[in-house]
PDB file of C-alpha atoms in Angstrom:
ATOM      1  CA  UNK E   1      84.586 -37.162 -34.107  1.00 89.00           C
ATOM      2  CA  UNK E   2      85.827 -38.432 -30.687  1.00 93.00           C
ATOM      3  CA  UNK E   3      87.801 -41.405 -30.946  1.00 96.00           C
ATOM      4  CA  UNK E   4      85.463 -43.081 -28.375  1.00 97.00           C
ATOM      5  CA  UNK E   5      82.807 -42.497 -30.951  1.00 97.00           C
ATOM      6  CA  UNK E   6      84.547 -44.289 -33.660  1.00 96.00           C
ATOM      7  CA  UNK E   7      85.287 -47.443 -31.474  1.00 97.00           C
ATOM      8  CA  UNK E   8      81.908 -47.284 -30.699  1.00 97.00           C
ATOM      9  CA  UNK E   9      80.890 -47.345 -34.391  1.00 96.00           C
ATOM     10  CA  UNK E  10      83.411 -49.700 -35.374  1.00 96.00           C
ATOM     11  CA  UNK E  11      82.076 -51.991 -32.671  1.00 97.00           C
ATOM     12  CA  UNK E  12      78.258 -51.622 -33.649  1.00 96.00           C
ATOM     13  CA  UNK E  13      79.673 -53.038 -37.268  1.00 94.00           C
ATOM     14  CA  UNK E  14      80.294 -56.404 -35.384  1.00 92.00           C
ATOM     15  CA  UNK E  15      77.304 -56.304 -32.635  1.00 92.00           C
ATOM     16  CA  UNK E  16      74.547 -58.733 -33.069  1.00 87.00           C
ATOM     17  CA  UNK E  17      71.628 -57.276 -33.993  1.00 85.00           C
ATOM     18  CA  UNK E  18      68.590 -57.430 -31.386  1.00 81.00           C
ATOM     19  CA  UNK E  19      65.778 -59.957 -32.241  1.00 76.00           C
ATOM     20  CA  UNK E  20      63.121 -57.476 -32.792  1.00 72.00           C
ATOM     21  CA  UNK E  21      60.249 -57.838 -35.315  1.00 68.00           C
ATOM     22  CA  UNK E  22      59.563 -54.815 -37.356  1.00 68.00           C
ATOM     23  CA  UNK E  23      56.476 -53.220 -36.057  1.00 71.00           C
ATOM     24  CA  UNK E  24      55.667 -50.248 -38.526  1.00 74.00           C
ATOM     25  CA  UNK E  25      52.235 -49.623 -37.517  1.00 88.00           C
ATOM     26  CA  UNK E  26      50.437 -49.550 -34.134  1.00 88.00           C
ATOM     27  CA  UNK E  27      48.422 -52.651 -34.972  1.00 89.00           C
ATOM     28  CA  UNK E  28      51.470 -54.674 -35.844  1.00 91.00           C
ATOM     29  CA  UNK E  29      53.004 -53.619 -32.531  1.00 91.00           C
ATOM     30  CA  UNK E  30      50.327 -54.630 -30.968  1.00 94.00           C
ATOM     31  CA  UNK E  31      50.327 -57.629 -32.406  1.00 93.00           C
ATOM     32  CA  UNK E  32      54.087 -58.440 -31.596  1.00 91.00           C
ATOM     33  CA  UNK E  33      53.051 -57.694 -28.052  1.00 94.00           C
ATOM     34  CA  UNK E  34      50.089 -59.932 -28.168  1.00 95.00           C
ATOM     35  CA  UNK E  35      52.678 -62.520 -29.201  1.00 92.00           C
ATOM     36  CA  UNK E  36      55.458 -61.772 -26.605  1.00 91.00           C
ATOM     37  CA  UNK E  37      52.891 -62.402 -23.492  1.00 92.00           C
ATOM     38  CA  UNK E  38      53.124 -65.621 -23.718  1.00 92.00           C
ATOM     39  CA  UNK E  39      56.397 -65.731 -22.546  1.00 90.00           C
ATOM     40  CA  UNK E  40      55.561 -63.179 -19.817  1.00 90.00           C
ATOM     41  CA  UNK E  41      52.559 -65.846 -18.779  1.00 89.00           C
ATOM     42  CA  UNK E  42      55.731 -68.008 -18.615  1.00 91.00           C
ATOM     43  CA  UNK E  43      57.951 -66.209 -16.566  1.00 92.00           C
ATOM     44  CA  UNK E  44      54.232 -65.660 -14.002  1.00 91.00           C
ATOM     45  CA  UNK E  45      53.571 -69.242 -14.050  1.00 91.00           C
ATOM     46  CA  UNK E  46      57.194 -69.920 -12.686  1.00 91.00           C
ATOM     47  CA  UNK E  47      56.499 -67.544 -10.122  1.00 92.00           C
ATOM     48  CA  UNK E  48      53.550 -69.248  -8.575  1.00 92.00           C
ATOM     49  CA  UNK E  49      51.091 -65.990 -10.205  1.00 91.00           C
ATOM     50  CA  UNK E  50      47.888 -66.778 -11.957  1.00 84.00           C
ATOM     51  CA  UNK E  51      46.229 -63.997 -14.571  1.00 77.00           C
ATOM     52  CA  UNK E  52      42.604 -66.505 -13.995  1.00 77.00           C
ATOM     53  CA  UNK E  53      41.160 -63.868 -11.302  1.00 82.00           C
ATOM     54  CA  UNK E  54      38.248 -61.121 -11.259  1.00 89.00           C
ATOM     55  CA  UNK E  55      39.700 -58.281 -11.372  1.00 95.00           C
ATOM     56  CA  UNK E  56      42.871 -57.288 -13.403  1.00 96.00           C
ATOM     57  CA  UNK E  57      44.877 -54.166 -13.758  1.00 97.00           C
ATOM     58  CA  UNK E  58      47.509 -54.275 -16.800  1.00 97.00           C
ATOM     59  CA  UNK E  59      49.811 -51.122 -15.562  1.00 98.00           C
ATOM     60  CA  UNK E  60      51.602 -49.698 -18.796  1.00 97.00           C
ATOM     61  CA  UNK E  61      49.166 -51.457 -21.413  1.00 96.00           C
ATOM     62  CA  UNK E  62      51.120 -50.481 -24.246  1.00 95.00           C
ATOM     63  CA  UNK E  63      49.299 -51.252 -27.472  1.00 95.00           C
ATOM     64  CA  UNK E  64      46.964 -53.661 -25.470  1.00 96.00           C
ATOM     65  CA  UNK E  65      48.282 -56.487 -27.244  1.00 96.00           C
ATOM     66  CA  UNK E  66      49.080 -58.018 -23.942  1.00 95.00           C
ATOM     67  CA  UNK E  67      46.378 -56.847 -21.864  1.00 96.00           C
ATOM     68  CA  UNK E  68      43.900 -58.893 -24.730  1.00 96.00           C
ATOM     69  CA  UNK E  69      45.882 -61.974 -24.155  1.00 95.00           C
ATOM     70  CA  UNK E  70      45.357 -62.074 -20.437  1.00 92.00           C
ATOM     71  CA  UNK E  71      41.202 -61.067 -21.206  1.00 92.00           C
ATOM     72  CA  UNK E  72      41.114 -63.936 -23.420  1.00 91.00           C
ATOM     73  CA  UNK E  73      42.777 -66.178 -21.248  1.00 86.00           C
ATOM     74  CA  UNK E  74      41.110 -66.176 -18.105  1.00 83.00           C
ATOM     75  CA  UNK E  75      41.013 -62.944 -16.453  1.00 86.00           C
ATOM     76  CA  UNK E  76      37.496 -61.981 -15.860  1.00 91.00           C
ATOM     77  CA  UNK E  77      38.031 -58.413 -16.144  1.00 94.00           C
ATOM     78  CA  UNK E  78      40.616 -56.687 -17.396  1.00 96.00           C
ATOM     79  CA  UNK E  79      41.978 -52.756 -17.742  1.00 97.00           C
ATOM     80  CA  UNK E  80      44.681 -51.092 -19.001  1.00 98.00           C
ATOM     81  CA  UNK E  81      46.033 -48.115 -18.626  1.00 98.00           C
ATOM     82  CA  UNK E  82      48.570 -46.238 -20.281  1.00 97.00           C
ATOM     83  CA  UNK E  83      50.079 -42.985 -19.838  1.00 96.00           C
ATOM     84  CA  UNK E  84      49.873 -42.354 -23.882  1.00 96.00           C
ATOM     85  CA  UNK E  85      45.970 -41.650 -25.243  1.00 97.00           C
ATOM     86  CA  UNK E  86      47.231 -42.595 -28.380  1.00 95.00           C
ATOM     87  CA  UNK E  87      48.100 -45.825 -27.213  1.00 96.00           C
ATOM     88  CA  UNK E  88      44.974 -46.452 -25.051  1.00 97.00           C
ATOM     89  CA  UNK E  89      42.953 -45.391 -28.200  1.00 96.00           C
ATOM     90  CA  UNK E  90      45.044 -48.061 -30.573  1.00 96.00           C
ATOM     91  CA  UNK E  91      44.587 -50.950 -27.845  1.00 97.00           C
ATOM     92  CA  UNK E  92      41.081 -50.338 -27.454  1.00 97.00           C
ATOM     93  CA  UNK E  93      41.135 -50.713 -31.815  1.00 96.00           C
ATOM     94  CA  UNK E  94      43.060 -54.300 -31.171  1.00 96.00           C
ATOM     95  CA  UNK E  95      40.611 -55.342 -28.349  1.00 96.00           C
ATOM     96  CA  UNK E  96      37.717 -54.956 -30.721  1.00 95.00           C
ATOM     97  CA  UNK E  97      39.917 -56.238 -33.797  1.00 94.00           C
ATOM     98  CA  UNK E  98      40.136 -59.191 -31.430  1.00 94.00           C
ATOM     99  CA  UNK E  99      36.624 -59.400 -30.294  1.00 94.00           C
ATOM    100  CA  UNK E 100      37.332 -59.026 -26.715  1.00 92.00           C
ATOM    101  CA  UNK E 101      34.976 -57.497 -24.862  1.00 89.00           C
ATOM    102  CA  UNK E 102      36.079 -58.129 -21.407  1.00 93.00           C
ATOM    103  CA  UNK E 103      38.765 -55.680 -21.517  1.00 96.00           C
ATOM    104  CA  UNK E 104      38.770 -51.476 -21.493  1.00 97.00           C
ATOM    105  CA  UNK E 105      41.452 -49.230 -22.215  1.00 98.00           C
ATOM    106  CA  UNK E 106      42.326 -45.778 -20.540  1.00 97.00           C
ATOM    107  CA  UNK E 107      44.872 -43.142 -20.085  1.00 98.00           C
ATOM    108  CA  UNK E 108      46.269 -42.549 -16.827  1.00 97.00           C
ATOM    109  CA  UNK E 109      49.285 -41.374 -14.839  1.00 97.00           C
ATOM    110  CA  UNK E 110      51.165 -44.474 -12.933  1.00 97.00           C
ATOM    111  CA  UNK E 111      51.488 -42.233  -9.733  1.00 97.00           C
ATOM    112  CA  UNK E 112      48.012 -41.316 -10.222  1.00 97.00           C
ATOM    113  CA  UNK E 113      45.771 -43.857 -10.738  1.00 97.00           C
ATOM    114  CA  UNK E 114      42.078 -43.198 -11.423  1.00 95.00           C
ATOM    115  CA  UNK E 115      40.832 -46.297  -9.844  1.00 95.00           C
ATOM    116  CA  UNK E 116      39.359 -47.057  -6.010  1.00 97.00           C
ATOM    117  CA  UNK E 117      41.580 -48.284  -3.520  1.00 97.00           C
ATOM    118  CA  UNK E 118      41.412 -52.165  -3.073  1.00 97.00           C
ATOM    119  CA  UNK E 119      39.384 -52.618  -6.559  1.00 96.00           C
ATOM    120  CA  UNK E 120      42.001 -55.303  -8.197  1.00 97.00           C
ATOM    121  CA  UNK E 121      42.811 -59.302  -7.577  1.00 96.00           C
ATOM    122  CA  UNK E 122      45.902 -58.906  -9.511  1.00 96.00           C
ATOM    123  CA  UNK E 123      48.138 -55.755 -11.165  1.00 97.00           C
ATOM    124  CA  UNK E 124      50.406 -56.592 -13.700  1.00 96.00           C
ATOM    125  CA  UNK E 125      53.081 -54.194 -14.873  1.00 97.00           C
ATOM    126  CA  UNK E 126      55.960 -55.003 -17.723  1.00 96.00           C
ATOM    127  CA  UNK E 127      58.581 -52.948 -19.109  1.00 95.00           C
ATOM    128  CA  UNK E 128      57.681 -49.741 -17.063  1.00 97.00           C
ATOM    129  CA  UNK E 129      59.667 -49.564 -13.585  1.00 97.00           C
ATOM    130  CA  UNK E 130      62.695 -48.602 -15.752  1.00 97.00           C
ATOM    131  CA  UNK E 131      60.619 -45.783 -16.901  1.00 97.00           C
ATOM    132  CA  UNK E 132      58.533 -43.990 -14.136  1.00 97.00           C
ATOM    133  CA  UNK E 133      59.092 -40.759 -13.220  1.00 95.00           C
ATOM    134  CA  UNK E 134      58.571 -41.061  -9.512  1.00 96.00           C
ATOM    135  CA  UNK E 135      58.403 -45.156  -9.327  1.00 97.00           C
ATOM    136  CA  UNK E 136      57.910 -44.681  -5.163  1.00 97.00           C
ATOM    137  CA  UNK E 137      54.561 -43.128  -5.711  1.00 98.00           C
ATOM    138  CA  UNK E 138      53.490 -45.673  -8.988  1.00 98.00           C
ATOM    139  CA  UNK E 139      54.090 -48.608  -6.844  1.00 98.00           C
ATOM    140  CA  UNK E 140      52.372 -46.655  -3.603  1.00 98.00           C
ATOM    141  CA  UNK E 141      49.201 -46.644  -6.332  1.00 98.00           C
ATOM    142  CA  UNK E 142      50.113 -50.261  -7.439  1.00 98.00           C
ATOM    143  CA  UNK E 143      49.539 -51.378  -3.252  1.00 98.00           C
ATOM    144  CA  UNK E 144      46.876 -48.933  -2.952  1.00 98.00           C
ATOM    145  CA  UNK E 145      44.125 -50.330  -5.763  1.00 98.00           C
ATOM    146  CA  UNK E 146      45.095 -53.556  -4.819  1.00 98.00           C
ATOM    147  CA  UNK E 147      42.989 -56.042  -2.426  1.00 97.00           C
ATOM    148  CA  UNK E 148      44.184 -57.307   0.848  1.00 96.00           C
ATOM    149  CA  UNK E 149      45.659 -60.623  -0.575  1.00 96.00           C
ATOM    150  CA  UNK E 150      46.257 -59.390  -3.799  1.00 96.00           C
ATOM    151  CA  UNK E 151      49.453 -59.682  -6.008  1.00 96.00           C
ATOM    152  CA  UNK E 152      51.512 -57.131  -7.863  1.00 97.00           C
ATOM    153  CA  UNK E 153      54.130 -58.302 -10.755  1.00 97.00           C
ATOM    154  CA  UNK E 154      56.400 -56.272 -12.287  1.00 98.00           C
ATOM    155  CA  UNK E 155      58.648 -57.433 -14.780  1.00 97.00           C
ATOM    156  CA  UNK E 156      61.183 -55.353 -16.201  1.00 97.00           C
ATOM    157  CA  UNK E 157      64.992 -55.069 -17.740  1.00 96.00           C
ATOM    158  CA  UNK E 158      67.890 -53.058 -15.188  1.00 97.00           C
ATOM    159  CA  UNK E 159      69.629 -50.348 -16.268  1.00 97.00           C
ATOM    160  CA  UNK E 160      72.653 -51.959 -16.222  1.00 96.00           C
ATOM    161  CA  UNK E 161      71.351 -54.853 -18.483  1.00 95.00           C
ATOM    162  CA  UNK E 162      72.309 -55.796 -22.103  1.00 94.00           C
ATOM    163  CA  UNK E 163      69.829 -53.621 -23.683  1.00 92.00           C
ATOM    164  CA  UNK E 164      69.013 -51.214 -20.431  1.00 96.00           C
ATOM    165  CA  UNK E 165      70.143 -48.501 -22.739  1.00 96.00           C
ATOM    166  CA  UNK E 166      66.719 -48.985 -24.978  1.00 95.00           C
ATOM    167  CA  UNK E 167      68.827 -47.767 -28.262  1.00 95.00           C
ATOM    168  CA  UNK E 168      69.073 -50.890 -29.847  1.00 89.00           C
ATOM    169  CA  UNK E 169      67.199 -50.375 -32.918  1.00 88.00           C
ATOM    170  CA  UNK E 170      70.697 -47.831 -33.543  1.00 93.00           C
ATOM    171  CA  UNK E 171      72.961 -49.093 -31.076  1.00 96.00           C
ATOM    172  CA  UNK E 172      73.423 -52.839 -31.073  1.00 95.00           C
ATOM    173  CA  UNK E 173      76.994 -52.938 -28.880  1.00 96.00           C
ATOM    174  CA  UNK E 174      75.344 -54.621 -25.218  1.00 94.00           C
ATOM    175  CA  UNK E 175      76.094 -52.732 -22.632  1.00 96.00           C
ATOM    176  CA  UNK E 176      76.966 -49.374 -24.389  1.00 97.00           C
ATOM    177  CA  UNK E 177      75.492 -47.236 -21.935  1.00 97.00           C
ATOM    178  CA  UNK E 178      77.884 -48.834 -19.181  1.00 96.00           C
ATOM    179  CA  UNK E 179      80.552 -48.812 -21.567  1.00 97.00           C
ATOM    180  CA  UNK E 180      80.536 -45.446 -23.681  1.00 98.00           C
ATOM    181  CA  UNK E 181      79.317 -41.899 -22.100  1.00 97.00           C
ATOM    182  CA  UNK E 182      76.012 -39.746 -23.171  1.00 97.00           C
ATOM    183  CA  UNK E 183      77.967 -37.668 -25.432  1.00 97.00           C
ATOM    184  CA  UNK E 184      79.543 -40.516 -27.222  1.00 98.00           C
ATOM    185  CA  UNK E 185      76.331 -42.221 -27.526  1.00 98.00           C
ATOM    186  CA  UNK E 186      74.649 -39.221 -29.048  1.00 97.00           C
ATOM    187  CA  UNK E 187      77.500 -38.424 -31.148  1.00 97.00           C
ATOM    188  CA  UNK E 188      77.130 -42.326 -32.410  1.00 97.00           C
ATOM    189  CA  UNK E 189      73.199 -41.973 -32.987  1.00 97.00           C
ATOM    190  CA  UNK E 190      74.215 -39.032 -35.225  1.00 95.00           C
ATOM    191  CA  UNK E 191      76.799 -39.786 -37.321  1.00 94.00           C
ATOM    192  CA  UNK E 192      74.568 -43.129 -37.866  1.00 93.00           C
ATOM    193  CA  UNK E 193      71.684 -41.766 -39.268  1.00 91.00           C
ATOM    194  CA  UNK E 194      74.084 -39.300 -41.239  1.00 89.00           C
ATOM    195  CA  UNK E 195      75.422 -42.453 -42.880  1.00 87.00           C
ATOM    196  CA  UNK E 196      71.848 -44.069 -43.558  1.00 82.00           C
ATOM    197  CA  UNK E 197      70.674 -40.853 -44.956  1.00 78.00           C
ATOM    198  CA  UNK E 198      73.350 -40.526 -47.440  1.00 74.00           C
ATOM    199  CA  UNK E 199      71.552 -40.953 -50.964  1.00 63.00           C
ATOM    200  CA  UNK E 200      69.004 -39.783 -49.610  1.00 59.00           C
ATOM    201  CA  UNK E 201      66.620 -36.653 -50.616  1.00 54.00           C
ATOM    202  CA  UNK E 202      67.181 -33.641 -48.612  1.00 57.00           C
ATOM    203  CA  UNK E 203      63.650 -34.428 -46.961  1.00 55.00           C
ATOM    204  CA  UNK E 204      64.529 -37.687 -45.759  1.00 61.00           C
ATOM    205  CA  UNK E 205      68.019 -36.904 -44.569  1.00 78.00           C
ATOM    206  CA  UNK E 206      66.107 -34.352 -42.579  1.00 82.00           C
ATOM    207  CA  UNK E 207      63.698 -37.169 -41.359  1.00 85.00           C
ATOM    208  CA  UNK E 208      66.629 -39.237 -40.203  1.00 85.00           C
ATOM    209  CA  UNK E 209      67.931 -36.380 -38.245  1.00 88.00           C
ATOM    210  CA  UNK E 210      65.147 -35.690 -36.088  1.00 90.00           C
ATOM    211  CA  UNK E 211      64.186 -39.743 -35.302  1.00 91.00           C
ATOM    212  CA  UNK E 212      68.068 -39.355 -34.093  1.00 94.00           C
ATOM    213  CA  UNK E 213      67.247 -36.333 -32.188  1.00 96.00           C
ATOM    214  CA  UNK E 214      64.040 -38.046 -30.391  1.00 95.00           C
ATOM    215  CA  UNK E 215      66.225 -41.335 -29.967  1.00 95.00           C
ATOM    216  CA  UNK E 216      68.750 -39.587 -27.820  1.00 97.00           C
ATOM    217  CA  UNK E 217      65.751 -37.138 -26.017  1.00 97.00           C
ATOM    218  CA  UNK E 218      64.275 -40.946 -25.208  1.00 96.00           C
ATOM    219  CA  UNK E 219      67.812 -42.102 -23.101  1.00 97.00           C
ATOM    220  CA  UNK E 220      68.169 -38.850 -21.520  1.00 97.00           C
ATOM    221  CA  UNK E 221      64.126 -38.353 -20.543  1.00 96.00           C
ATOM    222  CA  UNK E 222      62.656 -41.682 -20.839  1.00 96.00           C
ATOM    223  CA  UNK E 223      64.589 -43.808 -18.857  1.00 97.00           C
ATOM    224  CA  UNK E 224      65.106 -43.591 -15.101  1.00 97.00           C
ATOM    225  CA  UNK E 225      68.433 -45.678 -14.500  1.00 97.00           C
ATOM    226  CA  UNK E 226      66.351 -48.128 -12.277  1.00 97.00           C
ATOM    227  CA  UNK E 227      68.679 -50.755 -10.645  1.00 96.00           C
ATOM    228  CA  UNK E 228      67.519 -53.948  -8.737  1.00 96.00           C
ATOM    229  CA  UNK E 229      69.202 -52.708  -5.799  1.00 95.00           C
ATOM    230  CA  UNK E 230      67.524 -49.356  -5.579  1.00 97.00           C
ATOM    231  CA  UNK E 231      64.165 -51.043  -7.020  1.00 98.00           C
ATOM    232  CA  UNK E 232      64.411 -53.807  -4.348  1.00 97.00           C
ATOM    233  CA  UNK E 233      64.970 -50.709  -1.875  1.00 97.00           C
ATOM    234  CA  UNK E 234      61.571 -49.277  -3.437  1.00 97.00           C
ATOM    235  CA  UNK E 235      59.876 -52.325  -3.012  1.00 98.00           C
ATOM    236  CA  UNK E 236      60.707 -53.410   0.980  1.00 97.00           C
ATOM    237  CA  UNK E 237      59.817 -49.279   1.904  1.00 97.00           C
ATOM    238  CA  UNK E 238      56.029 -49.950   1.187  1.00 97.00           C
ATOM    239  CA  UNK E 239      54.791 -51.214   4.189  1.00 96.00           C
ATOM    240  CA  UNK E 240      51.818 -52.438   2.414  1.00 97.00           C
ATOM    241  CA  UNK E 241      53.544 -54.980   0.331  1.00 98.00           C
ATOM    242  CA  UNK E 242      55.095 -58.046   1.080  1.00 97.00           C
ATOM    243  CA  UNK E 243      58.123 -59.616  -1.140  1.00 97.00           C
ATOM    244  CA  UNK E 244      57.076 -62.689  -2.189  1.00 97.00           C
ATOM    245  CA  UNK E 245      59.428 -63.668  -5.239  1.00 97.00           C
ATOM    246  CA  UNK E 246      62.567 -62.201  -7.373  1.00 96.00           C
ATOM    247  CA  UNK E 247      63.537 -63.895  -9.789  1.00 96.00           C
ATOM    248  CA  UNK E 248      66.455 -63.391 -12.298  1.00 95.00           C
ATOM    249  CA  UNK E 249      66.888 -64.274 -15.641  1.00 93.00           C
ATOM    250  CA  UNK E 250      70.155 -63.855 -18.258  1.00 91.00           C
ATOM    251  CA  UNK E 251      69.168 -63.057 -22.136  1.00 87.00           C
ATOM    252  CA  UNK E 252      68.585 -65.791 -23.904  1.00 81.00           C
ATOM    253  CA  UNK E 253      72.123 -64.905 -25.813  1.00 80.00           C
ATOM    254  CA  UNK E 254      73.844 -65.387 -22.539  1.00 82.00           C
ATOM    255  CA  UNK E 255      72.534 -68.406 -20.883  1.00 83.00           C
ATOM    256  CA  UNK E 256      76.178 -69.406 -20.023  1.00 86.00           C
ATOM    257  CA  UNK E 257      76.558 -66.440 -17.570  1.00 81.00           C
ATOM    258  CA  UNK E 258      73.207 -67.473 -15.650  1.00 87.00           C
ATOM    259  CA  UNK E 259      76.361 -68.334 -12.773  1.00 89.00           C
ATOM    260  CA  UNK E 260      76.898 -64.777 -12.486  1.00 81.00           C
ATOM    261  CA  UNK E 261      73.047 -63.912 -10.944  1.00 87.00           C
ATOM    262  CA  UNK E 262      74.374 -65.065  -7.775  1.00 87.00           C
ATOM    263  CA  UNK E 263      77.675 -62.508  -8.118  1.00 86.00           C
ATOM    264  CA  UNK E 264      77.265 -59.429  -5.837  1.00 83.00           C
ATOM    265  CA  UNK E 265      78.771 -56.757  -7.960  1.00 81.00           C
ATOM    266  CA  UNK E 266      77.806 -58.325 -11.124  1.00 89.00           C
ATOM    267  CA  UNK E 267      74.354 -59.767 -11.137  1.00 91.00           C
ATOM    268  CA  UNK E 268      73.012 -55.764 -12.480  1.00 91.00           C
ATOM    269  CA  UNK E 269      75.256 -56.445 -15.957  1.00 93.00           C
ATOM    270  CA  UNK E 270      73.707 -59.995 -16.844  1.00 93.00           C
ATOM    271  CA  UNK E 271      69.805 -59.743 -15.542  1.00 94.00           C
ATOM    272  CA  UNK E 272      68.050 -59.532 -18.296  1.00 93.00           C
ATOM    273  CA  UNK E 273      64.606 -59.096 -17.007  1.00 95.00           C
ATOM    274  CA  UNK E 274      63.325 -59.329 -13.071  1.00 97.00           C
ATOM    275  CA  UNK E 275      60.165 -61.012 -12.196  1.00 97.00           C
ATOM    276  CA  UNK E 276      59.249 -59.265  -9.156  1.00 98.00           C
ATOM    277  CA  UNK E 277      55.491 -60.452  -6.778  1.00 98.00           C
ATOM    278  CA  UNK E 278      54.567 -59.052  -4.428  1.00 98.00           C
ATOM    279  CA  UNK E 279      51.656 -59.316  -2.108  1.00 97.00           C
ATOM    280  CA  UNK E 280      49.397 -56.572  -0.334  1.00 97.00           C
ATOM    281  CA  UNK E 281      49.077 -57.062   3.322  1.00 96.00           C
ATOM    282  CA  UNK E 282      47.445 -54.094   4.923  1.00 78.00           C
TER     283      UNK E 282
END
């Protein structure tokens, strides 16, 4: 093992653990996401963005747990669309759980979107910028279904953010993937489900094994390395959007480096999440 792997390890000992509730099931997911937007209403409210319109688009629905919480709170209509069927099947199961019948579900690619141009009063997107494939051409789609006057947020975690690694139901250490290499993270992710396996039958030690595989297939496919500089780049090259607020928050956990938004340089390492709005004008 490399030594940079067993700092690593010996570090995660110490690391507080991320404030995640277990969500076993899709339905208890979506439940926990149902819960969480109303601190993204929050962080829209502070922005100057109502979810009360016509017509809303929830980009990257997820579970749907959010996407009912807008529907039942003012949005007249409401879809979502996910690039997982599996999850546009299980949020359609909460929506009816929920009785809300103002809201549909569908599967769709972000740069792709099967919807007509200038059809939505609002398109809300969380947690996904730091995941597209080709974000230029998802927020091209965002402008394009969008009506003249309309407003897009997206709200999402940097890269080089506390948890902008997205391995922190393994890796707790903040900042690890600014800290440690790939290889050393892998390694880590490994030799960690190695250790939780021990005692284990061979069946579940083979279990552990492959969610460590699919962990470490997640950081090297899943995540784009999306900065706020190059996403603020993305943003100001669509001529059909105008910027209309940015705004930066710490985690909760490090309120006392808030200071440091306003430090070029530094800013990317203590942003928790960005509220981005924008506004379509042609």
């Amino acid at each position: 093992m490399k030594t940079a792997t067993r700092v690593l390890l010996a570090l995660n000992r110490f690391a507080p653990r991320p404030n995640f509730p277990p969500r076993p099931t899709p339905a208890a997911y979506a439940g926990w996401e149902y819960r969480e937007a109303e601190y993204q209403v929050s962080l829209m409210k502070r922005a100057g963005v109502s979810y009360a319109v016509s017509r809303v688009l929830d980009l990257g629905c997820g579970l749907g747990g959010k996407s009912v919480y807008f529907a039942e709170r003012g949005a007249g209509y409401l879809l979502g669309l996910d690039l997982l069927a599996s999850n546009a099947r299980a949020a359609r199961e909460f929506a009816v759980e929920r009785g809300a019948g103002n809201v549909e579900f569908a599967a769709a690619d972000a740069a792709r979107l099967p919807v007509r141009s200038a059809s939505f009063d609002l398109v809300i997107t969380t947690d996904t910028f730091e995941h597209f494939q080709r974000p230029e051409a998802a927020l091209a789609e965002m402008a394009r279904v969008l009506r003249p006057g309309g407003r897009l947020v997206a709200i999402f975690g940097p890269f080089g953010s506390p948890l902008g690694s997205h391995l922190y139901d393994t890796i707790f250490v903040p900042w690890c993937q600014m800290l440690f290499s790939r290889d050393t993270l892998a390694e880590a992710i490994r030799e960690i489900a190695r250790r939780r396996s021990l005692g284990l039958d061979p069946e579940g030690s083979a279990e552990a094994a492959r969610r460590a595989e699919e962990r470490i297939a997640y950081f090297d496919h899943e995540l784009n390395r999306m900065t706020l500089r190059r996403f603020r780049r993305v943003v100001r090259a669509n001529p059909s959007l105008r910027l209309l607020a940015w705004n930066l928050s710490t985690p909760p956990k490090l309120r006392l480096l808030t200071p440091l938004l306003m430090v070029p340089g530094l800013y990317e390492l203590v942003t928790g999440l960005l509220v981005m709005v924008a506004e379509r004008v042609v």
